mmCIF file of C-alpha atoms in Angstrom:
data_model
loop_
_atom_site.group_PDB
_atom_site.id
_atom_site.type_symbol
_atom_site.label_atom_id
_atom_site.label_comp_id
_atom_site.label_asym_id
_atom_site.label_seq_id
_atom_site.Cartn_x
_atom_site.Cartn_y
_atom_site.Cartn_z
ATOM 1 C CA UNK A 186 1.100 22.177 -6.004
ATOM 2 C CA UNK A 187 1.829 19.163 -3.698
ATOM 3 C CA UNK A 188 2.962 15.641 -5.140
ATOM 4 C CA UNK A 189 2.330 12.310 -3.674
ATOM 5 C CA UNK A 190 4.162 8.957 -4.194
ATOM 6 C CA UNK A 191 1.545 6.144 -4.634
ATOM 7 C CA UNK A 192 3.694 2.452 -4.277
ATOM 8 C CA UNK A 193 1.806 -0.170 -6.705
ATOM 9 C CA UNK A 194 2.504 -3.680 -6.276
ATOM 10 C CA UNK A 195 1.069 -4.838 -9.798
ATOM 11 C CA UNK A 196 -1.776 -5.294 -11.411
ATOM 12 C CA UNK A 197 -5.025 -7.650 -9.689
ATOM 13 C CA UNK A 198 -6.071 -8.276 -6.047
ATOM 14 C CA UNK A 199 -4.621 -11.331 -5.770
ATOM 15 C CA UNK A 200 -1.495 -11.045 -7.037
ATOM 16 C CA UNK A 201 -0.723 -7.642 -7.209
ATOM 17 C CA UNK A 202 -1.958 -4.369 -6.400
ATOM 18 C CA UNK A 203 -6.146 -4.358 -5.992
ATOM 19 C CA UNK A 204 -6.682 -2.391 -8.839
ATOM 20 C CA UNK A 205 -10.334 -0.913 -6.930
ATOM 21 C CA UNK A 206 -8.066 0.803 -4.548
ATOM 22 C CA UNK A 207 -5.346 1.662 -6.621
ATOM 23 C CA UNK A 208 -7.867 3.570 -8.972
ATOM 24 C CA UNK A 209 -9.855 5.023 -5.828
ATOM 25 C CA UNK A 210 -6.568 6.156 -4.394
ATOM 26 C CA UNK A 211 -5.857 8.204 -8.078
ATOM 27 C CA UNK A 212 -9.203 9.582 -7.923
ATOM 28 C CA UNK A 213 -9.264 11.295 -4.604
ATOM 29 C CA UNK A 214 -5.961 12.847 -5.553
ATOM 30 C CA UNK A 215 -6.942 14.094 -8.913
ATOM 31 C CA UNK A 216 -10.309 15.549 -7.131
ATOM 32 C CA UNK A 217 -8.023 17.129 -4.559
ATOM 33 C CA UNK A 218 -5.977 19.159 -7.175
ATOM 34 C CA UNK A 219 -2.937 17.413 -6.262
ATOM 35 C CA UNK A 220 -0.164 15.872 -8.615
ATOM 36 C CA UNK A 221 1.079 12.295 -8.344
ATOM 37 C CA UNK A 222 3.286 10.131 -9.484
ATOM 38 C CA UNK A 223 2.940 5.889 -9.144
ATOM 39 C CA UNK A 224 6.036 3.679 -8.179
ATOM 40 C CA UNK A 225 6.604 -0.091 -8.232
ATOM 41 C CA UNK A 226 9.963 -2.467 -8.156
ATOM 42 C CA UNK A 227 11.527 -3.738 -10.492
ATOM 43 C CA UNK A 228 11.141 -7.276 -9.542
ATOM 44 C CA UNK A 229 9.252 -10.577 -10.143
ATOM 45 C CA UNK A 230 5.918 -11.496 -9.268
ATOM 46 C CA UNK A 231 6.008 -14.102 -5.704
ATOM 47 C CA UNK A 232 3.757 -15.688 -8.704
ATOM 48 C CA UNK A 233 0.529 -15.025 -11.356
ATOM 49 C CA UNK A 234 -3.015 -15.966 -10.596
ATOM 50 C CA UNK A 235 -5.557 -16.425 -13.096
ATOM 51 C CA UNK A 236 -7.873 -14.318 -11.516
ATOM 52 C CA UNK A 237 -10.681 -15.921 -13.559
ATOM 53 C CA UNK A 238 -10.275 -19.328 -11.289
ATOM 54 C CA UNK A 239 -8.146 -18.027 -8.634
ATOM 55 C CA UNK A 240 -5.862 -20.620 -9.062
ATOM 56 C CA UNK A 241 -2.355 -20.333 -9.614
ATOM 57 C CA UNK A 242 -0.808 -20.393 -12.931
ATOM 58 C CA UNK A 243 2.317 -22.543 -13.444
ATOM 59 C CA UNK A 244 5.426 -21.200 -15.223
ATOM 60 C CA UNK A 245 4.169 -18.257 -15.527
ATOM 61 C CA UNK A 246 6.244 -14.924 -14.434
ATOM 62 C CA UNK A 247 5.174 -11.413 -14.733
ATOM 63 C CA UNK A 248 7.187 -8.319 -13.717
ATOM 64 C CA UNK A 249 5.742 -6.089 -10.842
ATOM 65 C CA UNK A 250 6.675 -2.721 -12.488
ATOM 66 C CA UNK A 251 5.661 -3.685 -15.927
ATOM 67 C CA UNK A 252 2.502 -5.310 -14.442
ATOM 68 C CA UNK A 253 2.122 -1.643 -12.586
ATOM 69 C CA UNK A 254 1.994 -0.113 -15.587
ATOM 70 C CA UNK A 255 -1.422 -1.354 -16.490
ATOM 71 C CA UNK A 256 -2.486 0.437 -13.599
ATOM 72 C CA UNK A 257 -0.499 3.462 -14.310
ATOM 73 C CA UNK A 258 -1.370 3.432 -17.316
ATOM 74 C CA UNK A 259 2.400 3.341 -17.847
ATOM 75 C CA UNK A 260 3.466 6.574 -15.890
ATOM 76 C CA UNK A 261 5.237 4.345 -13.417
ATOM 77 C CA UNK A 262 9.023 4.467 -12.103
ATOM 78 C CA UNK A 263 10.976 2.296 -10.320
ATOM 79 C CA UNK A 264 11.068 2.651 -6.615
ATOM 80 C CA UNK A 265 14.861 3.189 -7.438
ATOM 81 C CA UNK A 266 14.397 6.786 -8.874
ATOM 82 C CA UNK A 267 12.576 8.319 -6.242
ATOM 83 C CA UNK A 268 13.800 11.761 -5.040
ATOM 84 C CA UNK A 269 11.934 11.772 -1.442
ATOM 85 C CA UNK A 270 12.687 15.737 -1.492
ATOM 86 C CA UNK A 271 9.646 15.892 -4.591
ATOM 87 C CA UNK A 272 7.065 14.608 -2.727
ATOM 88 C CA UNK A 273 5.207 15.803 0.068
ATOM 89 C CA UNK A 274 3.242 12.284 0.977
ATOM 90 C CA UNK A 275 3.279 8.761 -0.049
ATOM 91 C CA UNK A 276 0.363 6.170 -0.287
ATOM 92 C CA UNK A 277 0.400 2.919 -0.186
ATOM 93 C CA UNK A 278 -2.803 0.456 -1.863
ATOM 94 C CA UNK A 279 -2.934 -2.897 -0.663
ATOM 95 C CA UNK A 280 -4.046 -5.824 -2.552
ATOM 96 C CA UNK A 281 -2.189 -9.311 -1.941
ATOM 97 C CA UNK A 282 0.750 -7.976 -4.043
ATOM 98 C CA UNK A 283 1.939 -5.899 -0.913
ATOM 99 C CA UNK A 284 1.999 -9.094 1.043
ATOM 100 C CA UNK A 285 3.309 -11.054 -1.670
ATOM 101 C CA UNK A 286 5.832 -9.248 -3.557
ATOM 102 C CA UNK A 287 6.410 -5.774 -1.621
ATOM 103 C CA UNK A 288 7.127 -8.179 1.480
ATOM 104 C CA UNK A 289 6.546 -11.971 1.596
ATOM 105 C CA UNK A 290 4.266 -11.202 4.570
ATOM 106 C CA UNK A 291 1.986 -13.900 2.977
ATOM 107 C CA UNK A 292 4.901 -16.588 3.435
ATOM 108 C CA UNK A 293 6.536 -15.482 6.640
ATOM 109 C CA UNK A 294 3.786 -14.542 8.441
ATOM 110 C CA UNK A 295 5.349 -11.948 11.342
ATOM 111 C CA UNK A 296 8.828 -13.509 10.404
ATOM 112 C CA UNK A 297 8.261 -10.739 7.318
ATOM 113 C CA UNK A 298 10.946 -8.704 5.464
ATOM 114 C CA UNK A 299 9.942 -6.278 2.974
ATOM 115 C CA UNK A 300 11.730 -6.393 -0.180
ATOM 116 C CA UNK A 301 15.267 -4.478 -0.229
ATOM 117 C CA UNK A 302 14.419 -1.663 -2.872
ATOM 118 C CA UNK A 303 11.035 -1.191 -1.594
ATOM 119 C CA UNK A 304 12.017 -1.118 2.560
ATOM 120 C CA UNK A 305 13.894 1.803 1.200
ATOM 121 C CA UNK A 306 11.529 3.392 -0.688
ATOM 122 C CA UNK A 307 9.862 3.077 2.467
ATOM 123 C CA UNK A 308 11.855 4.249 4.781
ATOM 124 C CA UNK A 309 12.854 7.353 2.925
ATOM 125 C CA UNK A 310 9.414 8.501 3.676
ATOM 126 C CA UNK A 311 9.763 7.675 7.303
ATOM 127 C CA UNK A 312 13.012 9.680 7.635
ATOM 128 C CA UNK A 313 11.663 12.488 6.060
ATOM 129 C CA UNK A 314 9.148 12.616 8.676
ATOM 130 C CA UNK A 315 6.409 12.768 5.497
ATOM 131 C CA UNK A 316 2.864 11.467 5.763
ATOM 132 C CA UNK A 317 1.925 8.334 4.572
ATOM 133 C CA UNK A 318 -0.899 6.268 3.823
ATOM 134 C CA UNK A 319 -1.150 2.483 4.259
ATOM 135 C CA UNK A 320 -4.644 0.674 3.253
ATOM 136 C CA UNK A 321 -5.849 -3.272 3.189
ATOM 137 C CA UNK A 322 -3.027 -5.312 3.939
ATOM 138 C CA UNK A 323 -0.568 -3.199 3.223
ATOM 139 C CA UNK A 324 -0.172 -2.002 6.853
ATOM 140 C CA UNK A 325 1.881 -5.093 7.497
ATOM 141 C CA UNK A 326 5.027 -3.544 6.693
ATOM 142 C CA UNK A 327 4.878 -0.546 8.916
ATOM 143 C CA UNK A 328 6.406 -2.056 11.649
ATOM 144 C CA UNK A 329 9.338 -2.871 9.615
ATOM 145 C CA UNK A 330 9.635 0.881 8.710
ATOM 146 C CA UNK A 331 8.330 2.745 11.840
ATOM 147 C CA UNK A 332 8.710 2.467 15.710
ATOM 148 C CA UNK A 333 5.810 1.948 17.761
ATOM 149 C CA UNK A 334 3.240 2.646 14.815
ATOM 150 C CA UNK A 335 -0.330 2.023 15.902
ATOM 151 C CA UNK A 336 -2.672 1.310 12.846
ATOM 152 C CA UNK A 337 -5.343 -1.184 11.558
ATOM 153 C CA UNK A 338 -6.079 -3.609 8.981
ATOM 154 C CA UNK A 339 -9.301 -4.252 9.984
ATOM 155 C CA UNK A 340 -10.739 -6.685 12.300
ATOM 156 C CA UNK A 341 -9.096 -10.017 11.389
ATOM 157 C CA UNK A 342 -7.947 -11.785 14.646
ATOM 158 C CA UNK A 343 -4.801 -13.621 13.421
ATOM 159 C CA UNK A 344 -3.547 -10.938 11.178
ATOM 160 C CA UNK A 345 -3.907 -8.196 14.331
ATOM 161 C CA UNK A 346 -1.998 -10.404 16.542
ATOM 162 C CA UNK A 347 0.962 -10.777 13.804
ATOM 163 C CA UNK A 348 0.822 -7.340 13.387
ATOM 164 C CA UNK A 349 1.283 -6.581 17.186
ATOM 165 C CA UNK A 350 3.911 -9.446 17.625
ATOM 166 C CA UNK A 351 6.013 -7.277 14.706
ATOM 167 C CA UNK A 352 5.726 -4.701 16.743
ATOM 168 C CA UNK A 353 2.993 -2.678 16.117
ATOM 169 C CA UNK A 354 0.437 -1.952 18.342
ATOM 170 C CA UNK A 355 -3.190 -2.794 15.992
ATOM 171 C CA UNK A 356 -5.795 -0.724 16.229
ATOM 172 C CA UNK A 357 -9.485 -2.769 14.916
ATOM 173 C CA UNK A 358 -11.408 -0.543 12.405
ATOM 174 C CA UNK A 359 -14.194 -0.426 10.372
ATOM 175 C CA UNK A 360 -14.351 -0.619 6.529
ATOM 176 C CA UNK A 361 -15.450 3.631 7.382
ATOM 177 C CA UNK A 362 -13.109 4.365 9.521
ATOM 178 C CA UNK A 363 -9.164 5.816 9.390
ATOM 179 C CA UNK A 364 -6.390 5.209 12.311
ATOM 180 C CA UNK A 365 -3.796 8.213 12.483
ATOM 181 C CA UNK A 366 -0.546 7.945 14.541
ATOM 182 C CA UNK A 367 -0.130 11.251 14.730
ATOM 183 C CA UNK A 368 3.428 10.723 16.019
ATOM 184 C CA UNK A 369 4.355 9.173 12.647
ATOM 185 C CA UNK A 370 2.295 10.805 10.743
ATOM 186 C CA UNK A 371 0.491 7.338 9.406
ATOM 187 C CA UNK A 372 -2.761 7.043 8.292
ATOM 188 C CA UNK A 373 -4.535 3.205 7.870
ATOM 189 C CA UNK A 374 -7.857 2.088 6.436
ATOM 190 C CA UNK A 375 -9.148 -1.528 6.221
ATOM 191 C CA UNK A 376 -10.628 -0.738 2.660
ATOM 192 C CA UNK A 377 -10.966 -4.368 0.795
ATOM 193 C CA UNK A 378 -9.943 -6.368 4.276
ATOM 194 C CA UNK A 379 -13.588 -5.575 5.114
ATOM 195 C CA UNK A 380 -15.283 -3.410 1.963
ATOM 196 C CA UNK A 381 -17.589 -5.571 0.332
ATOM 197 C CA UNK A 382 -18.200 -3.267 -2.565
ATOM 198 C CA UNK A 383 -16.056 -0.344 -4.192
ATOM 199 C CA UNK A 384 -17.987 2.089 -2.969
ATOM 200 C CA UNK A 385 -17.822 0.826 0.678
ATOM 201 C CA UNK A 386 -13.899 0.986 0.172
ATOM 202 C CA UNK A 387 -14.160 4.219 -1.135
ATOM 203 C CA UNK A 388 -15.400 6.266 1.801
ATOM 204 C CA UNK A 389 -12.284 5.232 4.116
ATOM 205 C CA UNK A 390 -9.874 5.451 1.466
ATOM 206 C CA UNK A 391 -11.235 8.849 0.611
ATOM 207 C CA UNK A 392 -10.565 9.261 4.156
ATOM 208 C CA UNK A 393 -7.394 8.524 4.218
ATOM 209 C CA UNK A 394 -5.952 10.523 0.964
ATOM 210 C CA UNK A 395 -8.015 13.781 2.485
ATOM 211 C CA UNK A 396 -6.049 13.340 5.993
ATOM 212 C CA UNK A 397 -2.931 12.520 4.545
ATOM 213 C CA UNK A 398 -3.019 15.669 2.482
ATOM 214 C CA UNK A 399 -3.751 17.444 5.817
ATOM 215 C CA UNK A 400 -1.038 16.379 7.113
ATOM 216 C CA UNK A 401 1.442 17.785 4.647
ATOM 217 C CA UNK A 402 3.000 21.283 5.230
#
């Protein structure tokens, strides 16, 4: 039976991992008869939102991983323990979490990094020549993992042109559709950066887990 990674970046859209798409993303897999198996860093929050205001809530700190484990509902490892040769495909939710705590995209803009532990989590994938699948805003860090990707995060203007100043090459989608770089075996929906409802996300990120599992031999 195949196995697929799924990266979480914590636990709430704007902080963490969107929890609609995190859940979606478990759902298609479990329909698909596959195994999987959720992974998050070890690390701090960028910072905690009360997602009741939206605002920001002073000295306050929550761990990523432990904050994962909501979502998990605490069958989570660290991105540390992964054994690439066990899974067959990663996927990656987005929520602002990816932006904020996977990389500090949301800070840097195109001047990105992706955290240390995680750009090898990453990248283990990409040497393994496995498929993987990036939705939201989580496509942001492909071009610090992958050569001449091509994928989408939507529509949005100024996030497209830091994409393709990374190095990408950004490919605009709707909240139905998929991009697949076939070359790199990637697969990208917009999902939240355009869904206005779950079950609008749901049909590209469906999508995405059924051609991602196509991909894997």
């Amino acid at each position: 039976m195949k196995t697929i990674a799924v990266l979480l970046s914590g636990c709430g859209v704007f902080d963490g991992t969107e929890i609609h798409e995190s859940v979606l993303t478990l759902l298609a897999l479990a329909k698909a008869g596959v195994n999987y198996q959720c992974f998050a860093p070890n690390i701090e929050q960028m910072h905690v939102v009360n997602h009741l205001s939206g605002e920001v809530t002073a000295n306050e700190t929550r761990n990523v991983l432990v904050e994962s484990a909501r979502v998990a509902r605490g069958e989570v490892l660290n991105v540390t323990e992964l054994d690439v040769s066990q899974f067959d495909a990663l996927i990656v939710p987005g929520g602002f979490g990816a932006a904020k705590n996977l990389s500090n995209f949301a800070t840097n803009g195109s001047d990105c990094q992706v955290s240390p532990d995680v750009e090898t989590f990453l990248c283990e994938f990409a040497l393994a020549a496995k498929p993987v699948g990036y939705m939201c805003i989580a496509p942001m860090m492909l071009p610090r993992v992958y050569q001449n990707i091509q994928a989408t995060i939507g529509n949005d203007t100024e996030t497209a042109h830091a994409f393709n100043e990374m190095g990408g090459n950004h490919c605009e989608a709707s909240v139905a559709d998929i991009v697949v770089d076939e070359a790199n075996k990637v697969v990208t929906t917009p999902a939240y950066m355009l869904a206005t409802n779950i079950a609008e996300a749901n049909i590209g990120i469906e999508k995405l887990v059924n051609k991602v599992l196509e991909m894997t031999v």
